[in-house]
Tab-separated table of C-alpha atoms in Angstrom:
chain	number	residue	atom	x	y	z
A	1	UNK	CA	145.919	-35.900	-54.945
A	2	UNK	CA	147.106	-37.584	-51.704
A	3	UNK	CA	144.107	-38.393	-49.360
A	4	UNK	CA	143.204	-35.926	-46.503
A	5	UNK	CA	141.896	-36.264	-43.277
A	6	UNK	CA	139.295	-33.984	-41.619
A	7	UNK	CA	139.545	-33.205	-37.707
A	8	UNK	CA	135.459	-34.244	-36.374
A	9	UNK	CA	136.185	-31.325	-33.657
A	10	UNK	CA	137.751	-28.146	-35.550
A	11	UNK	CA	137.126	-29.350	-39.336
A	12	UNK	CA	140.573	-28.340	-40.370
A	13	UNK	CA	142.027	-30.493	-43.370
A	14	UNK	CA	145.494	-32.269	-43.053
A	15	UNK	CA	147.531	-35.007	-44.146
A	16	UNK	CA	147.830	-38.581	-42.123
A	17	UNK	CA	150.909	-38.246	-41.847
A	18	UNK	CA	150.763	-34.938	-39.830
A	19	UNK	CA	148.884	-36.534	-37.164
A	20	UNK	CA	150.682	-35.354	-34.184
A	21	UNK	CA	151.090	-37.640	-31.198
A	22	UNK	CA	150.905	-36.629	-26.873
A	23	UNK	CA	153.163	-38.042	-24.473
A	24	UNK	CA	150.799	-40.192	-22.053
A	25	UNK	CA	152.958	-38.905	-19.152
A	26	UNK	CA	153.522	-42.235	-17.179
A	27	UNK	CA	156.966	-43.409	-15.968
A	28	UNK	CA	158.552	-44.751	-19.360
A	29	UNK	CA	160.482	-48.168	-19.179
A	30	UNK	CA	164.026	-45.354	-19.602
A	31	UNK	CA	162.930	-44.209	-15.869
A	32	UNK	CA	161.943	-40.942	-17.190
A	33	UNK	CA	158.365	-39.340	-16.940
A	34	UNK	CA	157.141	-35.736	-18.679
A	35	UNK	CA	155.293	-33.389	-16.597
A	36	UNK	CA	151.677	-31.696	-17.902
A	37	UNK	CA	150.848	-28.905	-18.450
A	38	UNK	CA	147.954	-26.476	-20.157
A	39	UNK	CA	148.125	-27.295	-23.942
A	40	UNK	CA	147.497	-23.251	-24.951
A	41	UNK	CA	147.135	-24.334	-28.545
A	42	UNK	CA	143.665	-26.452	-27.485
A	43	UNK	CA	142.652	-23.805	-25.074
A	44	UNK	CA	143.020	-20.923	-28.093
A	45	UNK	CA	140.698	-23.404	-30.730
A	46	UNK	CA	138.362	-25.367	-28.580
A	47	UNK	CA	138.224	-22.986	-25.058
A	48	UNK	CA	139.468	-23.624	-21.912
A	49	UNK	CA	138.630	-27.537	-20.542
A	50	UNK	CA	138.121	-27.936	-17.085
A	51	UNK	CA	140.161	-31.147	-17.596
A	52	UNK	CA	143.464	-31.739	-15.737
A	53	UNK	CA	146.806	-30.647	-17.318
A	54	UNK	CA	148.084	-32.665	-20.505
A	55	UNK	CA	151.051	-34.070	-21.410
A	56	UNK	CA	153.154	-32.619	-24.349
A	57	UNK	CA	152.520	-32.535	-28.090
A	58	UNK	CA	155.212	-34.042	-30.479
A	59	UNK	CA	155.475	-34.437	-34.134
A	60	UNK	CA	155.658	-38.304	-35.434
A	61	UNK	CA	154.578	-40.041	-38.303
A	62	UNK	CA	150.817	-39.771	-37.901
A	63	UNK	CA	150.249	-42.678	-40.305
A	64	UNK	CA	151.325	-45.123	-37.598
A	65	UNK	CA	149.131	-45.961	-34.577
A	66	UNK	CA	151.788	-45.196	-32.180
A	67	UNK	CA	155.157	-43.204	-31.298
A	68	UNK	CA	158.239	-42.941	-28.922
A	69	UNK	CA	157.820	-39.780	-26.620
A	70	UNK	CA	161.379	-37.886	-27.634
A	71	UNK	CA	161.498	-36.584	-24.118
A	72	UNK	CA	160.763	-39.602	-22.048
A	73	UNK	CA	161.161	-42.304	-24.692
A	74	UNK	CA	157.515	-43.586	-23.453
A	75	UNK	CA	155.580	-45.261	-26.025
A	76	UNK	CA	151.817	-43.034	-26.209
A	77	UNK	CA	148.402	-43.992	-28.580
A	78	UNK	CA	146.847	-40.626	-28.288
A	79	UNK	CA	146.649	-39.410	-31.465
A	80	UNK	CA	145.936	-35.362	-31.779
A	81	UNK	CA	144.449	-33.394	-34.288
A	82	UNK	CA	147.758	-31.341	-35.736
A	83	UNK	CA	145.472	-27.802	-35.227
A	84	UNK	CA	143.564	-28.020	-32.698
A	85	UNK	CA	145.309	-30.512	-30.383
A	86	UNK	CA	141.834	-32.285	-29.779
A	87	UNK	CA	142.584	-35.893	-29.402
A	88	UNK	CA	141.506	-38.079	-32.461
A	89	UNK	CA	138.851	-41.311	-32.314
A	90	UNK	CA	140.485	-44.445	-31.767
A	91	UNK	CA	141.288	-45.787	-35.352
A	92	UNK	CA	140.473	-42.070	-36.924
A	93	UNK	CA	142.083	-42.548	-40.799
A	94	UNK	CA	141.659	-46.312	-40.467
A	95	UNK	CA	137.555	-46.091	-40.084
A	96	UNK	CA	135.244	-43.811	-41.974
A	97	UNK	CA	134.216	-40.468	-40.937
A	98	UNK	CA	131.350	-38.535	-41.946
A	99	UNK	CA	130.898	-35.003	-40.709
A	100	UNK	CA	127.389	-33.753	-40.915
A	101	UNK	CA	127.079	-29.816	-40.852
A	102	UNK	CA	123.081	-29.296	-38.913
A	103	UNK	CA	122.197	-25.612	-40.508
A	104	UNK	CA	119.251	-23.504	-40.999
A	105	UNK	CA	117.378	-20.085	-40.352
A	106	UNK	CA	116.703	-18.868	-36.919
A	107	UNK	CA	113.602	-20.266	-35.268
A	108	UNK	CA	113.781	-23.264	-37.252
A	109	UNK	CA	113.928	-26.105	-34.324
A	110	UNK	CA	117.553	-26.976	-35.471
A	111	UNK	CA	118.425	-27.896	-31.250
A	112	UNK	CA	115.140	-29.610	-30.640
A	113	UNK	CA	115.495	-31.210	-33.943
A	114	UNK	CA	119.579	-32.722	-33.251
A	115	UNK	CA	118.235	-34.199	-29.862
A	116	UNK	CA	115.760	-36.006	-30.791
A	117	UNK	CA	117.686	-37.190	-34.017
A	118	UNK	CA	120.483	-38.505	-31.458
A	119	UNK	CA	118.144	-40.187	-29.296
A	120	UNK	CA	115.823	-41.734	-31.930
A	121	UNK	CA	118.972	-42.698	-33.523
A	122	UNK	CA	120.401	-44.557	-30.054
A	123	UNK	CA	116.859	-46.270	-29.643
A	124	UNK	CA	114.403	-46.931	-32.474
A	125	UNK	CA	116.560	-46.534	-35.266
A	126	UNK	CA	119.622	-48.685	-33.465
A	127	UNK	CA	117.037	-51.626	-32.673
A	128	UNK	CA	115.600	-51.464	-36.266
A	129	UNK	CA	118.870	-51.836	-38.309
A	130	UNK	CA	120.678	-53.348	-35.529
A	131	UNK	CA	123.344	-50.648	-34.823
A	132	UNK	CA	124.238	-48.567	-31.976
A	133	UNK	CA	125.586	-44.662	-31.431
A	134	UNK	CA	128.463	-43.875	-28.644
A	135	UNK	CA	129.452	-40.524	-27.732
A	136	UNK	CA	133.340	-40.991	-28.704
A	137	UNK	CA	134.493	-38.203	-26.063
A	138	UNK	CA	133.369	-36.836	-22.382
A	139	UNK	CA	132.822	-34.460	-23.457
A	140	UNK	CA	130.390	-35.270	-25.704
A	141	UNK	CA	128.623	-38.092	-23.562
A	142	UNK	CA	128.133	-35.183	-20.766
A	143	UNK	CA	127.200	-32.911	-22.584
A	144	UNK	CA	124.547	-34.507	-24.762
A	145	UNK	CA	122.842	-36.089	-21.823
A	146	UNK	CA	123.219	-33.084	-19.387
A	147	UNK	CA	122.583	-30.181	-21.765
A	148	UNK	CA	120.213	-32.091	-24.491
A	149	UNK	CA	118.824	-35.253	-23.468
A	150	UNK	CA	118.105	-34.740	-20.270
A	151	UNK	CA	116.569	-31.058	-20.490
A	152	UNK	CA	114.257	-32.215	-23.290
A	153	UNK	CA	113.407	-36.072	-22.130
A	154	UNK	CA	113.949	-34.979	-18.579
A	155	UNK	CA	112.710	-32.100	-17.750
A	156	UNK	CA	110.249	-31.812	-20.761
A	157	UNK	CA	111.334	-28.045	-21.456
A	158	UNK	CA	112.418	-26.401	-24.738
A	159	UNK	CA	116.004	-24.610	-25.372
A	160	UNK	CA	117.151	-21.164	-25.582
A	161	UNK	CA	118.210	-19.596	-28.952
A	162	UNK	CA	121.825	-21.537	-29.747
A	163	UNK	CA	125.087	-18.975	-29.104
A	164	UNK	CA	126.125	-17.845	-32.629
A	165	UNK	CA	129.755	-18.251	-33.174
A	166	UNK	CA	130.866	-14.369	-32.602
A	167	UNK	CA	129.184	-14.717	-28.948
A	168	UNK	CA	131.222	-17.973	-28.651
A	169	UNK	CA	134.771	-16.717	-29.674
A	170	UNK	CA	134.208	-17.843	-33.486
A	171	UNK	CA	134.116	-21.683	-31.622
A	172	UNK	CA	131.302	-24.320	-32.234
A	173	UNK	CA	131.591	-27.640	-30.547
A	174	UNK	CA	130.617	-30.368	-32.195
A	175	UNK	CA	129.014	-33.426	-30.490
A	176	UNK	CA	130.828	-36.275	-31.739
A	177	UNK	CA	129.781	-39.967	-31.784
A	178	UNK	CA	130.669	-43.421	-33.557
A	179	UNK	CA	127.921	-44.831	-35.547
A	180	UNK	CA	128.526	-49.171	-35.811
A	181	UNK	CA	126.196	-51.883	-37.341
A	182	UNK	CA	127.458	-55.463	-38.882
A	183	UNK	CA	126.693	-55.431	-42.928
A	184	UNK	CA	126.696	-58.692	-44.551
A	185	UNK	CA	129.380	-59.613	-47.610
A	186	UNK	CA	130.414	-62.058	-49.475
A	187	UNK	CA	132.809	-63.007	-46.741
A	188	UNK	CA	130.223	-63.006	-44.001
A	189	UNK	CA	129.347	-60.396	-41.390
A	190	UNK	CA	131.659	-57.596	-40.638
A	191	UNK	CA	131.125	-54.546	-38.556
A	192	UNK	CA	131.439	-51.181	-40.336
A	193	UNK	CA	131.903	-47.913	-37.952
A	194	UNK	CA	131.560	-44.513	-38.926
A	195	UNK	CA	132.536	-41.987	-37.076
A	196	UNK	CA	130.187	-38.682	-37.326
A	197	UNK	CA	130.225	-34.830	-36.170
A	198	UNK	CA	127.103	-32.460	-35.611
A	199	UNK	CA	127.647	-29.006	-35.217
A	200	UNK	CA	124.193	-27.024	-33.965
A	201	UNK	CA	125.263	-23.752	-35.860
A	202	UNK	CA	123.197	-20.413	-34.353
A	203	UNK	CA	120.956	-19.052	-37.276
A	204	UNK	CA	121.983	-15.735	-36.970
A	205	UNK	CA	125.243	-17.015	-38.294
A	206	UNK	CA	123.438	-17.523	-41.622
A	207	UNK	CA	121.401	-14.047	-41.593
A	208	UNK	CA	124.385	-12.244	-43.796
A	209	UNK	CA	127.516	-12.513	-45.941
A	210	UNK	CA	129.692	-11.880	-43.016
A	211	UNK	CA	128.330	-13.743	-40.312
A	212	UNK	CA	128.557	-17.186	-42.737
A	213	UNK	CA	132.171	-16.525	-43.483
A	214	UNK	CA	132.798	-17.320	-39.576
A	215	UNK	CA	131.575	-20.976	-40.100
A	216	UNK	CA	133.619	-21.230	-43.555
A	217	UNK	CA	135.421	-24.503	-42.326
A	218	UNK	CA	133.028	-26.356	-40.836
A	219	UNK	CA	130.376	-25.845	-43.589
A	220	UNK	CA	132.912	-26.525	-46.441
A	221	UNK	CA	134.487	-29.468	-44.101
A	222	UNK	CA	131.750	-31.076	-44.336
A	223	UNK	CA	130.696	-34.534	-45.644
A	224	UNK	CA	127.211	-33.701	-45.622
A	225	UNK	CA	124.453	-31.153	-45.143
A	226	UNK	CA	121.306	-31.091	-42.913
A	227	UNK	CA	119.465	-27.762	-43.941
A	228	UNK	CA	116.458	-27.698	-41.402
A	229	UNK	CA	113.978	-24.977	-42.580
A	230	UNK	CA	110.533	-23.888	-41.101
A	231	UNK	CA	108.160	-23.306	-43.278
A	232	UNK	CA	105.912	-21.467	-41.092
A	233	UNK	CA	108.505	-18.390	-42.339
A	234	UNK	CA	107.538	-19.310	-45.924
A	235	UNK	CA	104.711	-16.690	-46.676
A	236	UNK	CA	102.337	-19.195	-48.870
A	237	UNK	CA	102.701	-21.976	-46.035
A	238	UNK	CA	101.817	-19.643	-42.567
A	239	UNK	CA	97.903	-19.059	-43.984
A	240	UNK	CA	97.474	-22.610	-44.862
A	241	UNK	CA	98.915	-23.904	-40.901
A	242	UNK	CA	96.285	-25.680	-38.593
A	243	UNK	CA	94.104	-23.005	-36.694
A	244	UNK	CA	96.220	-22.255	-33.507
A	245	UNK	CA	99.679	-23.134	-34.521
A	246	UNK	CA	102.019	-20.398	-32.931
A	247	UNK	CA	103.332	-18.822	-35.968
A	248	UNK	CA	107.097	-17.375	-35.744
A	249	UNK	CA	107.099	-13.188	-35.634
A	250	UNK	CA	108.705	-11.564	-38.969
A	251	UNK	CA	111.497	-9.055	-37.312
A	252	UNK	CA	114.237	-10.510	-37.068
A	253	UNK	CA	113.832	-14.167	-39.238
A	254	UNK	CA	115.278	-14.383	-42.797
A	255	UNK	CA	113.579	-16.228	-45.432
A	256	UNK	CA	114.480	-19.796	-46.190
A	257	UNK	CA	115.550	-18.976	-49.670
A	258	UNK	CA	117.970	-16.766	-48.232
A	259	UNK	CA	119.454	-19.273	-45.864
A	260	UNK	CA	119.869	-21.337	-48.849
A	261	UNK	CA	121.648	-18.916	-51.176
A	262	UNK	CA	123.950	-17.681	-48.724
A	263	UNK	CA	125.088	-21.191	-47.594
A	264	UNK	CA	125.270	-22.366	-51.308
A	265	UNK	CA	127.458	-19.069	-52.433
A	266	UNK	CA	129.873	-19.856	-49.150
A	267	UNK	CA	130.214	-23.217	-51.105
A	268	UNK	CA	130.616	-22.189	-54.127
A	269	UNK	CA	133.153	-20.261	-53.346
A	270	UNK	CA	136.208	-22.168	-52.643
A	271	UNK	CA	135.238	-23.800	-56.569
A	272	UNK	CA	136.939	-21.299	-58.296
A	273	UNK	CA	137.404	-21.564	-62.104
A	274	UNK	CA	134.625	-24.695	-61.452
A	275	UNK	CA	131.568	-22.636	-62.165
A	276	UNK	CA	130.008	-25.069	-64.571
A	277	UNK	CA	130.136	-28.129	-61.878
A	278	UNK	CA	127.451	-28.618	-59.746
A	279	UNK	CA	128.182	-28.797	-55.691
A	280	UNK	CA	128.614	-32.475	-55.196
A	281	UNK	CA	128.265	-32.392	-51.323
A	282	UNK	CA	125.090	-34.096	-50.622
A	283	UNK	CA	122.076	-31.885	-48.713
A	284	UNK	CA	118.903	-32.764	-46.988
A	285	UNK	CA	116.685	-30.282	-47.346
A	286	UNK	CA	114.637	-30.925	-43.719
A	287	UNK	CA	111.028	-29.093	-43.948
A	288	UNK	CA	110.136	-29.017	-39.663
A	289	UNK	CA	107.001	-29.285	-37.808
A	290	UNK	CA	105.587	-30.212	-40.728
A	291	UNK	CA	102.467	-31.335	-37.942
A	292	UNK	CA	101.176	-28.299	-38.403
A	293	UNK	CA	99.855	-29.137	-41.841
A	294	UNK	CA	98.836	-32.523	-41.863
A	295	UNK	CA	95.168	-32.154	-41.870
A	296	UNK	CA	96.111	-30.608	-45.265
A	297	UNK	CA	97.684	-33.938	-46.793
A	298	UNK	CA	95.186	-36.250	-48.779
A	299	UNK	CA	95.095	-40.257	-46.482
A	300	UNK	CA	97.514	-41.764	-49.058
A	301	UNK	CA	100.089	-39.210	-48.467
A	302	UNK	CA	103.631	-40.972	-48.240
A	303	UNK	CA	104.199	-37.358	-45.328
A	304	UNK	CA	101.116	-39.498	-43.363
A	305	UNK	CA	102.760	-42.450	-42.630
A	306	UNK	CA	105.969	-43.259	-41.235
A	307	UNK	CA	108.751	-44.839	-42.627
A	308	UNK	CA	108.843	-48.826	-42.444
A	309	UNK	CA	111.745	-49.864	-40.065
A	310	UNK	CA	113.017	-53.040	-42.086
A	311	UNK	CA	117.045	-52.570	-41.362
A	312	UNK	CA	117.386	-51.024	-44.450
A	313	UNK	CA	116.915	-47.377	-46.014
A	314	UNK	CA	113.835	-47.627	-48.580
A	315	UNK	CA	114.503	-45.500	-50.844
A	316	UNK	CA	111.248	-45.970	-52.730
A	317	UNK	CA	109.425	-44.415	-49.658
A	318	UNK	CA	112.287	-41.407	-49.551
A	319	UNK	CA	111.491	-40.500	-53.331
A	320	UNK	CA	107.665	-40.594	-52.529
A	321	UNK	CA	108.388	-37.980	-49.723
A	322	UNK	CA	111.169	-35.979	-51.785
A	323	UNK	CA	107.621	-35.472	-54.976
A	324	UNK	CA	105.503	-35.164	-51.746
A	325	UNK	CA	107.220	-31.944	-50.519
A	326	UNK	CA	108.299	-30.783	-53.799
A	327	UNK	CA	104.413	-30.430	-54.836
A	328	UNK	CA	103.901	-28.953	-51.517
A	329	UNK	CA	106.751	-26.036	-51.876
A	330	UNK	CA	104.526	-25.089	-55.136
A	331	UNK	CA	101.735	-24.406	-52.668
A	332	UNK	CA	103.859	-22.708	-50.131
A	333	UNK	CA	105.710	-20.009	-53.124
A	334	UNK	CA	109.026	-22.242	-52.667
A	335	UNK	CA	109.197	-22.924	-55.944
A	336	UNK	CA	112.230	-21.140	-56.130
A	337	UNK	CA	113.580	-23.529	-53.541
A	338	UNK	CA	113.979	-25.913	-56.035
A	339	UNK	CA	115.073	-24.323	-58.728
A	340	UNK	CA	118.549	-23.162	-56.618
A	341	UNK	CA	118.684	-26.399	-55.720
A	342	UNK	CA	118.323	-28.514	-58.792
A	343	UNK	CA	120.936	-26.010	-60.533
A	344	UNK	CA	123.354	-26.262	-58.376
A	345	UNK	CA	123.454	-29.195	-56.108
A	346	UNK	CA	123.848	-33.122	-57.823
A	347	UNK	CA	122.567	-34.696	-54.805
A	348	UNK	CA	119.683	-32.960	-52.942
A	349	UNK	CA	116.459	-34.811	-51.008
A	350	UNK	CA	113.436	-33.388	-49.174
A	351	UNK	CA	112.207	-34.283	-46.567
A	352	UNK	CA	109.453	-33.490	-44.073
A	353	UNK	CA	109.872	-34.005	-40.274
A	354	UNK	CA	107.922	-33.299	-37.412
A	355	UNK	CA	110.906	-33.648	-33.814
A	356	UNK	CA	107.490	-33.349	-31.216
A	357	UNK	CA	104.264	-34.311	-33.292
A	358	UNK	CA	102.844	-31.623	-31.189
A	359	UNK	CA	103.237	-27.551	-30.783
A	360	UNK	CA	105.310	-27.365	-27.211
A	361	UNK	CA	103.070	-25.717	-24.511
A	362	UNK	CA	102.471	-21.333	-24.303
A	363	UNK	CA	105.182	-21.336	-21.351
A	364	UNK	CA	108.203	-23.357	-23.834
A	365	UNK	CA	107.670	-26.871	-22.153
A	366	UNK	CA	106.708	-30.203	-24.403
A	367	UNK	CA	103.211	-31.001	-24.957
A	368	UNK	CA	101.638	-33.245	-22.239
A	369	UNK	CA	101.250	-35.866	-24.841
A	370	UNK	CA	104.738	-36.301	-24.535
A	371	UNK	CA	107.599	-36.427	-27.399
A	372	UNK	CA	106.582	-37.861	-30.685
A	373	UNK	CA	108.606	-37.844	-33.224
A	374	UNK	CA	107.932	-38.047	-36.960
A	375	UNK	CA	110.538	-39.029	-39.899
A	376	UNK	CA	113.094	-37.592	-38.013
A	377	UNK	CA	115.640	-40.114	-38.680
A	378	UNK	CA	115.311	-39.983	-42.715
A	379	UNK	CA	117.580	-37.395	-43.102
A	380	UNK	CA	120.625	-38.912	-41.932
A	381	UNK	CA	119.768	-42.188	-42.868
A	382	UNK	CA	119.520	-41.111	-46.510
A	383	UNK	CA	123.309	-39.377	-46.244
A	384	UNK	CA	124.524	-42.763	-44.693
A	385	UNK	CA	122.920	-44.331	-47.358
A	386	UNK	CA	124.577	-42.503	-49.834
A	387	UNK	CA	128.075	-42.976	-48.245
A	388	UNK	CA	127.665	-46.328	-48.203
A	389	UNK	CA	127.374	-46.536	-44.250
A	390	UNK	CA	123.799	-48.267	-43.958
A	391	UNK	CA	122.281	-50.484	-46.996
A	392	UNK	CA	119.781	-49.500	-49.156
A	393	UNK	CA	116.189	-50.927	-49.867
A	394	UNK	CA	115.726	-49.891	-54.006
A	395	UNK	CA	117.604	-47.692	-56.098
A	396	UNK	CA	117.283	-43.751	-56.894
């Protein structure tokens, strides 16, 4: 089958070669020079930019990294996504491209959890293994820093419930960035980029049949999954949580195993006459503020201390934690967790993650103590590990 490419901003599948091109609307060297306009095709997918008008869309061979403007015979780079008309990364085809689908249950930190991710990711993690993360858009970069960073780091306060897609048009913007770090071969150092898409997905678009079916694409698009539960909604785990922990009301919440069945039926689903074959799309399985239970772990816990940052993914320590929670899920009546799991999925990993270290203050504001995060970067690490993307310390 001929290779396909996956758009980071819609998640629509497509050829290379259907890569469609936009005229960059200067004066060409024939004298000529198209006007912009609103691009109604990118207004209908992604909503209405507040960007100045565009210039138009052609059809050329996307395969190539440029093309001849039919109308005003100007030579353009920008590259478009053939559906959505958002333009493609520099290089997109030529460099990987990883698209990480950020699920889970309502309540279950998912926005709290993607910002600090990002940011631990730009700082700690990039120093450690020598790498760095770039917002590849404006978009992005603004938006990230206005409406994540900067509310959280800034302003210390917590977010509002995420829009689910129905409230939002059936849209979810992804914040897209380029992953980079220089891996050693056997011809020296090169650098290796990947380029990677979060979606924050509402959980109420994971609370039935129908409201899944509106993020089809962008689940099944997917290169990887990051299912963040709570498991202060997990019956067995809420008696056992430190004295004081706010515990999340019933009405309303669905239970993690839920969450999981639904989003493993929606893949299933496009398999077809492929019953017997496991789902082959890696999935993190992230257990959240997992600070409220510490005081029950024994001192030589692997969930007690954090992972070593030595450049490279250990994947000793990851298995540790993967047992570690798995023994814990028997405690907190997850059990059958892991038995969806384990029969359906060939790749699957637990881990447990804690994005503040602390419960955030009665009126939604971080503790005084400040951000501390815990393990939050294992997740994706493991799922660039297992693309290839960032070397591994061990095997498993």
């Amino acid at each position: 089958m001929a290779r396909r490419l996956t758009c980071p901003y819609c998640y629509e599948s497509f050829a290379p070669r259907e890569i469609r091109f936009r005229c960059n609307t200067r004066l060409s060297r024939a004298g000529k020079k198209c006007e912009p306009s609103r691009d109604q095709v990118l207004d209908d997918r992604m909503g209405p930019r507040p960007s100045h008008d565009l210039g138009p869309v052609f059809a050329a061979d996307g395969r190539k990294p440029t093309a001849p403007c039919p109308d005003c015979k100007g030579e353009t780079t920008y590259r478009i996504c053939p559906v959505c008309h958002s333009a493609l990364p520099v290089q997109f085809g030529m460099v990987d491209s990883r698209l990480i689908a950020m699920v889970g249950a309502k309540a279950s930190g998912k926005t709290v959890y993607m910002t600090v991710l990002l940011h631990e990711m730009r700082h700690r993690v990039g120093e450690a293994f020598g790498a760095h993360l770039m917002g590849l858009d404006d978009a992005t970069m603004r938006r990230y820093s206005s409406d994540y960073e900067e509310r959280l780091y800034g302003a210390n306060q917590m977010f509002p419930g995420t829009q689910t897609a129905s409230t939002n048009l059936n849209r979810v913007d992804p914040l897209v960035f380029r992953f980079g770090l220089r891996r050693r071969t056997l011809l020296g150092e090169r650098p290796q980029h990947t380029v990677l898409s979060f979606f924050d997905t509402a959980g109420e678009d994971f609370s039935s049949r129908e409201s899944v079916e509106l993020n089809t694409r962008y689940l099944t698009g997917a290169d990887g999954i990051v299912l963040l539960l709570d498991p202060l909604q997990m019956p067995g785990a809420r008696d056992s949580a430190l004295p004081g922990t706010p515990l999340p009301g019933t009405e309303g919440l669905d239970a993690p195993i839920n969450v999981l069945s639904r989003i493993t039926s929606l893949l299933l689903a496009p398999r077809s006459g492929r019953s017997a074959q496991k789902i082959d799309t890696p999935i993190a399985v992230v257990f959240s503020k997992m600070d409220a239970f510490w005081h029950l772990l024994e001192s030589g816990s692997p969930l007690r201390a954090h992972a070593t940052p030595r450049g490279r993914f250990d994947v000793g320590d990851s298995l540790s934690v993967h047992e570690e929670v798995r023994r814990l899920l028997k405690d907190w009546d997850g059990v059958p967790i892991d038995h969806l799991l384990d029969n359906h999925y060939t790749r699957y990993r637990y881990f447990g993650v804690s994005s503040l270290g602390r419960n955030p203050t009665p009126d939604a504001r971080v503790a005084p103590t400040g951000i501390q995060p815990y393990r939050v970067a294992d997740p994706l690490l493991w799922l660039l590990s297992e693309f290839g993307s960032v070397p591994k310390a061990g095997r498993g």
